[in-house]
PDB file of C-alpha atoms in Angstrom:
ATOM      1  CA  GLY A   1       4.511  17.149   9.338  1.00 69.00           C
ATOM      2  CA  ILE A   2       6.339  15.365   6.567  1.00 76.00           C
ATOM      3  CA  LEU A   3       7.943  17.253   3.688  1.00 78.00           C
ATOM      4  CA  ARG A   4       9.505  16.097   0.443  1.00 79.00           C
ATOM      5  CA  THR A   5      12.405  18.083  -0.998  1.00 85.00           C
ATOM      6  CA  ALA A   6      10.380  18.653  -4.184  1.00 85.00           C
ATOM      7  CA  GLU A   7       7.532  20.155  -2.117  1.00 83.00           C
ATOM      8  CA  ALA A   8       9.986  22.407  -0.252  1.00 85.00           C
ATOM      9  CA  ILE A   9      11.418  23.711  -3.534  1.00 88.00           C
ATOM     10  CA  LYS A  10       7.890  24.530  -4.767  1.00 88.00           C
ATOM     11  CA  LEU A  11       7.374  26.509  -1.543  1.00 89.00           C
ATOM     12  CA  GLY A  12      10.602  28.444  -2.194  1.00 89.00           C
ATOM     13  CA  ILE A  13      12.692  26.613   0.418  1.00 88.00           C
ATOM     14  CA  HIS A  14      16.193  25.742  -0.769  1.00 89.00           C
ATOM     15  CA  PRO A  15      17.341  22.139  -0.071  1.00 86.00           C
ATOM     16  CA  THR A  16      20.428  23.466   1.744  1.00 88.00           C
ATOM     17  CA  TYR A  17      18.121  25.007   4.351  1.00 86.00           C
ATOM     18  CA  LEU A  18      16.493  21.591   4.911  1.00 86.00           C
ATOM     19  CA  TYR A  19      19.925  20.061   5.518  1.00 86.00           C
ATOM     20  CA  ARG A  20      20.768  22.838   8.005  1.00 87.00           C
ATOM     21  CA  LEU A  21      17.530  22.158   9.891  1.00 86.00           C
ATOM     22  CA  ARG A  22      18.374  18.444   9.863  1.00 84.00           C
ATOM     23  CA  ASP A  23      21.875  19.112  11.217  1.00 87.00           C
ATOM     24  CA  ALA A  24      20.385  21.354  13.938  1.00 86.00           C
ATOM     25  CA  GLY A  25      18.071  18.511  15.027  1.00 84.00           C
ATOM     26  CA  ILE A  26      14.835  20.264  14.033  1.00 83.00           C
ATOM     27  CA  LEU A  27      14.179  17.961  11.078  1.00 84.00           C
ATOM     28  CA  GLU A  28      14.766  14.224  10.846  1.00 80.00           C
ATOM     29  CA  SER A  29      15.626  12.565   7.542  1.00 81.00           C
ATOM     30  CA  LEU A  30      13.283   9.630   6.887  1.00 74.00           C
ATOM     31  CA  GLY A  31      14.839   8.651   3.592  1.00 74.00           C
ATOM     32  CA  ARG A  32      16.087  10.117   0.365  1.00 76.00           C
ATOM     33  CA  GLY A  33      14.419  13.516  -0.015  1.00 79.00           C
ATOM     34  CA  VAL A  34      11.860  13.057   2.799  1.00 78.00           C
ATOM     35  CA  PHE A  35      11.985  14.913   6.113  1.00 79.00           C
ATOM     36  CA  ARG A  36       9.790  15.219   9.198  1.00 74.00           C
ATOM     37  CA  LEU A  37       9.795  17.315  12.344  1.00 78.00           C
ATOM     38  CA  ALA A  38      12.001  15.658  14.969  1.00 75.00           C
ATOM     39  CA  SER A  39       9.470  16.528  17.687  1.00 74.00           C
ATOM     40  CA  MET A  40       6.710  14.442  16.045  1.00 68.00           C
ATOM     41  CA  PRO A  41       5.659  11.177  17.725  1.00 64.00           C
ATOM     42  CA  ASP A  42       6.499   7.949  15.900  1.00 60.00           C
ATOM     43  CA  PHE A  43       4.012   6.549  13.387  1.00 54.00           C
ATOM     44  CA  SER A  44       2.101   3.320  13.845  1.00 52.00           C
ATOM     45  CA  GLU A  45       2.865   2.387  10.205  1.00 67.00           C
ATOM     46  CA  PRO A  46       5.975   4.439   9.305  1.00 68.00           C
ATOM     47  CA  ASP A  47       6.804   2.576   6.087  1.00 81.00           C
ATOM     48  CA  LEU A  48       3.326   3.111   4.609  1.00 87.00           C
ATOM     49  CA  VAL A  49       3.439   6.852   5.307  1.00 84.00           C
ATOM     50  CA  LEU A  50       6.965   7.195   3.930  1.00 84.00           C
ATOM     51  CA  ALA A  51       6.216   5.155   0.790  1.00 86.00           C
ATOM     52  CA  THR A  52       3.095   7.229   0.109  1.00 87.00           C
ATOM     53  CA  LYS A  53       5.051  10.441   0.603  1.00 83.00           C
ATOM     54  CA  ARG A  54       7.868   9.256  -1.688  1.00 84.00           C
ATOM     55  CA  ILE A  55       5.506   8.064  -4.434  1.00 88.00           C
ATOM     56  CA  PRO A  56       2.329  10.193  -4.405  1.00 88.00           C
ATOM     57  CA  GLN A  57       0.626   8.201  -7.198  1.00 93.00           C
ATOM     58  CA  GLY A  58       1.342   4.876  -5.449  1.00 94.00           C
ATOM     59  CA  VAL A  59      -1.381   2.843  -3.728  1.00 97.00           C
ATOM     60  CA  ILE A  60      -0.609   0.349  -0.943  1.00 97.00           C
ATOM     61  CA  CYS A  61      -1.531  -3.136  -2.174  1.00 96.00           C
ATOM     62  CA  LEU A  62      -1.104  -6.913  -1.819  1.00 96.00           C
ATOM     63  CA  ILE A  63       0.773  -8.138   1.286  1.00 95.00           C
ATOM     64  CA  SER A  64       1.213  -4.626   2.738  1.00 94.00           C
ATOM     65  CA  ALA A  65      -2.562  -4.079   2.521  1.00 95.00           C
ATOM     66  CA  LEU A  66      -3.293  -7.582   3.883  1.00 95.00           C
ATOM     67  CA  SER A  67      -1.013  -6.833   6.822  1.00 92.00           C
ATOM     68  CA  TYR A  68      -2.745  -3.496   7.465  1.00 93.00           C
ATOM     69  CA  TYR A  69      -6.177  -5.190   7.416  1.00 94.00           C
ATOM     70  CA  GLU A  70      -4.813  -8.041   9.611  1.00 93.00           C
ATOM     71  CA  LEU A  71      -5.702 -10.731   7.075  1.00 94.00           C
ATOM     72  CA  THR A  72      -2.301 -12.410   7.009  1.00 93.00           C
ATOM     73  CA  THR A  73       0.419 -13.668   9.317  1.00 92.00           C
ATOM     74  CA  GLN A  74       3.022 -12.675   6.714  1.00 88.00           C
ATOM     75  CA  ILE A  75       5.370  -9.876   7.705  1.00 85.00           C
ATOM     76  CA  PRO A  76       5.951  -7.710   4.631  1.00 85.00           C
ATOM     77  CA  HIS A  77       9.667  -7.190   3.989  1.00 86.00           C
ATOM     78  CA  PHE A  78       8.775  -4.617   1.323  1.00 88.00           C
ATOM     79  CA  VAL A  79       6.071  -2.015   0.926  1.00 92.00           C
ATOM     80  CA  TYR A  80       3.921  -3.330  -1.918  1.00 94.00           C
ATOM     81  CA  ILE A  81       2.901  -0.437  -4.173  1.00 95.00           C
ATOM     82  CA  ALA A  82       0.495  -0.328  -7.126  1.00 96.00           C
ATOM     83  CA  LEU A  83       1.337   2.136  -9.885  1.00 95.00           C
ATOM     84  CA  PRO A  84      -0.416   3.100 -13.113  1.00 95.00           C
ATOM     85  CA  ARG A  85       1.075   1.319 -16.111  1.00 94.00           C
ATOM     86  CA  THR A  86       2.482   4.606 -17.467  1.00 91.00           C
ATOM     87  CA  SER A  87       4.567   5.309 -14.318  1.00 90.00           C
ATOM     88  CA  ARG A  88       8.287   4.819 -14.211  1.00 86.00           C
ATOM     89  CA  LEU A  89      10.199   2.796 -11.619  1.00 82.00           C
ATOM     90  CA  PRO A  90      10.811   4.850  -8.452  1.00 79.00           C
ATOM     91  CA  GLN A  91      14.409   5.351  -7.349  1.00 77.00           C
ATOM     92  CA  ALA A  92      15.702   2.939  -4.741  1.00 67.00           C
ATOM     93  CA  GLY A  93      15.779   4.032  -1.136  1.00 74.00           C
ATOM     94  CA  TYR A  94      14.008   3.450   2.140  1.00 77.00           C
ATOM     95  CA  PRO A  95      11.566   1.811   2.612  1.00 80.00           C
ATOM     96  CA  PRO A  96      12.261  -1.059   0.199  1.00 87.00           C
ATOM     97  CA  LEU A  97       9.487  -1.227  -2.389  1.00 89.00           C
ATOM     98  CA  ARG A  98       8.002  -3.920  -4.564  1.00 92.00           C
ATOM     99  CA  CYS A  99       6.135  -2.230  -7.410  1.00 93.00           C
ATOM    100  CA  PHE A 100       3.299  -3.633  -9.504  1.00 95.00           C
ATOM    101  CA  TRP A 101       2.013  -1.866 -12.608  1.00 95.00           C
ATOM    102  CA  TYR A 102      -1.746  -1.922 -13.169  1.00 95.00           C
ATOM    103  CA  SER A 103      -3.953  -1.097 -16.138  1.00 94.00           C
ATOM    104  CA  LYS A 104      -5.995   2.096 -15.776  1.00 94.00           C
ATOM    105  CA  GLY A 105      -9.214   0.306 -14.768  1.00 93.00           C
ATOM    106  CA  ALA A 106      -7.554  -2.054 -12.290  1.00 95.00           C
ATOM    107  CA  TYR A 107      -5.449   0.757 -10.791  1.00 96.00           C
ATOM    108  CA  GLU A 108      -8.364   3.145 -10.197  1.00 96.00           C
ATOM    109  CA  ALA A 109     -10.814   0.582  -8.759  1.00 96.00           C
ATOM    110  CA  GLY A 110     -11.137   0.267  -4.994  1.00 96.00           C
ATOM    111  CA  ILE A 111      -8.814   3.045  -3.813  1.00 97.00           C
ATOM    112  CA  GLU A 112      -9.542   4.227  -0.280  1.00 97.00           C
ATOM    113  CA  THR A 113      -7.738   6.869   1.743  1.00 96.00           C
ATOM    114  CA  ILE A 114      -6.945   5.994   5.342  1.00 94.00           C
ATOM    115  CA  SER A 115      -5.371   8.176   8.006  1.00 90.00           C
ATOM    116  CA  VAL A 116      -2.164   6.916   9.601  1.00 85.00           C
ATOM    117  CA  ASN A 117      -1.353   9.255  12.502  1.00 78.00           C
ATOM    118  CA  GLY A 118      -3.031  12.105  10.636  1.00 81.00           C
ATOM    119  CA  PHE A 119      -1.348  11.475   7.279  1.00 85.00           C
ATOM    120  CA  PRO A 120      -3.447  10.370   4.296  1.00 91.00           C
ATOM    121  CA  VAL A 121      -2.391   7.023   2.808  1.00 94.00           C
ATOM    122  CA  LYS A 122      -3.971   5.532  -0.318  1.00 96.00           C
ATOM    123  CA  ILE A 123      -4.694   1.818   0.057  1.00 97.00           C
ATOM    124  CA  TYR A 124      -6.939  -0.625  -1.778  1.00 98.00           C
ATOM    125  CA  SER A 125     -10.136  -1.809  -0.084  1.00 97.00           C
ATOM    126  CA  ILE A 126     -10.155  -5.265   1.503  1.00 97.00           C
ATOM    127  CA  GLU A 127     -12.093  -6.838  -1.381  1.00 97.00           C
ATOM    128  CA  LYS A 128      -9.891  -5.221  -4.051  1.00 97.00           C
ATOM    129  CA  THR A 129      -6.794  -6.366  -2.160  1.00 97.00           C
ATOM    130  CA  LEU A 130      -8.067  -9.966  -2.115  1.00 97.00           C
ATOM    131  CA  ALA A 131      -8.837  -9.864  -5.857  1.00 97.00           C
ATOM    132  CA  ASP A 132      -5.368  -8.423  -6.549  1.00 97.00           C
ATOM    133  CA  CYS A 133      -3.749 -11.138  -4.429  1.00 96.00           C
ATOM    134  CA  LEU A 134      -5.523 -13.760  -6.500  1.00 96.00           C
ATOM    135  CA  LYS A 135      -4.369 -12.029  -9.689  1.00 96.00           C
ATOM    136  CA  PHE A 136      -0.736 -11.948  -8.495  1.00 96.00           C
ATOM    137  CA  ARG A 137      -0.851 -15.368  -6.787  1.00 95.00           C
ATOM    138  CA  GLN A 138       2.244 -16.527  -8.713  1.00 96.00           C
ATOM    139  CA  LYS A 139       4.251 -13.633  -7.263  1.00 94.00           C
ATOM    140  CA  ILE A 140       3.056 -13.696  -3.629  1.00 93.00           C
ATOM    141  CA  GLY A 141       2.143 -17.376  -3.232  1.00 94.00           C
ATOM    142  CA  MET A 142      -1.174 -19.207  -3.259  1.00 95.00           C
ATOM    143  CA  ASP A 143      -0.812 -20.027   0.457  1.00 95.00           C
ATOM    144  CA  VAL A 144      -0.925 -16.286   1.259  1.00 95.00           C
ATOM    145  CA  VAL A 145      -4.068 -15.886  -0.875  1.00 96.00           C
ATOM    146  CA  LEU A 146      -5.866 -18.837   0.747  1.00 95.00           C
ATOM    147  CA  GLU A 147      -4.931 -17.692   4.258  1.00 95.00           C
ATOM    148  CA  ALA A 148      -6.253 -14.175   3.524  1.00 95.00           C
ATOM    149  CA  LEU A 149      -9.530 -15.421   2.015  1.00 95.00           C
ATOM    150  CA  LYS A 150     -10.118 -17.788   4.967  1.00 94.00           C
ATOM    151  CA  GLU A 151      -9.398 -15.007   7.466  1.00 94.00           C
ATOM    152  CA  TYR A 152     -11.693 -12.638   5.526  1.00 95.00           C
ATOM    153  CA  TRP A 153     -14.508 -15.198   5.786  1.00 94.00           C
ATOM    154  CA  ARG A 154     -13.743 -15.972   9.457  1.00 92.00           C
ATOM    155  CA  LYS A 155     -13.924 -12.287  10.494  1.00 92.00           C
ATOM    156  CA  GLY A 156     -17.475 -12.101   9.156  1.00 87.00           C
ATOM    157  CA  ARG A 157     -17.206  -8.648   7.542  1.00 81.00           C
ATOM    158  CA  THR A 158     -17.655 -10.127   4.094  1.00 90.00           C
ATOM    159  CA  ASP A 159     -19.130  -8.472   1.032  1.00 92.00           C
ATOM    160  CA  LEU A 160     -19.011 -11.218  -1.592  1.00 93.00           C
ATOM    161  CA  ASP A 161     -20.758  -9.074  -4.224  1.00 95.00           C
ATOM    162  CA  LYS A 162     -18.018  -6.461  -3.956  1.00 96.00           C
ATOM    163  CA  LEU A 163     -15.343  -9.174  -3.961  1.00 96.00           C
ATOM    164  CA  TYR A 164     -16.764 -10.677  -7.175  1.00 96.00           C
ATOM    165  CA  ASP A 165     -16.993  -7.220  -8.793  1.00 96.00           C
ATOM    166  CA  TYR A 166     -13.286  -6.642  -8.155  1.00 97.00           C
ATOM    167  CA  ALA A 167     -12.474 -10.212  -9.210  1.00 96.00           C
ATOM    168  CA  LYS A 168     -14.180  -9.454 -12.526  1.00 96.00           C
ATOM    169  CA  ILE A 169     -12.095  -6.274 -12.957  1.00 95.00           C
ATOM    170  CA  CYS A 170      -8.935  -8.294 -12.196  1.00 94.00           C
ATOM    171  CA  ARG A 171     -10.163 -11.161 -14.438  1.00 95.00           C
ATOM    172  CA  VAL A 172      -9.951 -13.823 -11.720  1.00 96.00           C
ATOM    173  CA  GLU A 173     -13.649 -14.535 -11.013  1.00 94.00           C
ATOM    174  CA  LYS A 174     -13.426 -18.087 -12.429  1.00 96.00           C
ATOM    175  CA  ILE A 175     -10.503 -18.843 -10.108  1.00 95.00           C
ATOM    176  CA  LEU A 176     -12.216 -17.216  -7.110  1.00 95.00           C
ATOM    177  CA  GLN A 177     -15.516 -19.131  -7.451  1.00 94.00           C
ATOM    178  CA  PRO A 178     -14.343 -22.642  -6.410  1.00 95.00           C
ATOM    179  CA  ILE A 179     -12.109 -21.243  -3.645  1.00 95.00           C
ATOM    180  CA  ILE A 180     -14.974 -19.292  -2.055  1.00 93.00           C
ATOM    181  CA  GLU A 181     -17.322 -22.286  -2.382  1.00 93.00           C
ATOM    182  CA  THR A 182     -14.789 -24.451  -0.547  1.00 93.00           C
ATOM    183  CA  ILE A 183     -14.211 -21.891   2.222  1.00 91.00           C
ATOM    184  CA  VAL A 184     -17.953 -21.292   2.726  1.00 89.00           C
ATOM    185  CA  SER A 185     -18.718 -25.022   2.923  1.00 89.00           C
ATOM    186  CA  GLN A 186     -16.124 -25.687   5.656  1.00 83.00           C
TER     187      GLN A 186
END
């Protein structure tokens, strides 16, 4: 599978041994301090797996989550990660990250665990992602938010009660109301 250097040290494996395995072609370096077996097939979403492995407390959010759920035409140039407010900034490396710090309540709400090629990845639910996008509309762009909400409605798998619950947690329910009314009436 995938192994972080910190996990290897806890298992009693010296980092030098990891580098020897990498040089022998048994392990492949995915980024700073993250390795995988070279014989493994490629991932469908390699950046999400790598970001989750690099930052265990991180949750995939915003445009990265919209892209995973196929609610946007935007191609994320970063992996968008939600962190608890008390976390520190992760060190730079691959994949490029864009971090957002959340309050305890907003961070813990709506976390789901998906499987990407057998690896667990924490990601926010569709409704929580939409509420977060509305909250961070100044950072990601209102056009992205509107496109995602329209696509969410068009796909027909809507749960407006859940969406409003998350909008309340993110304190954007008054902004969401007229947008949803407009989309529904079209």
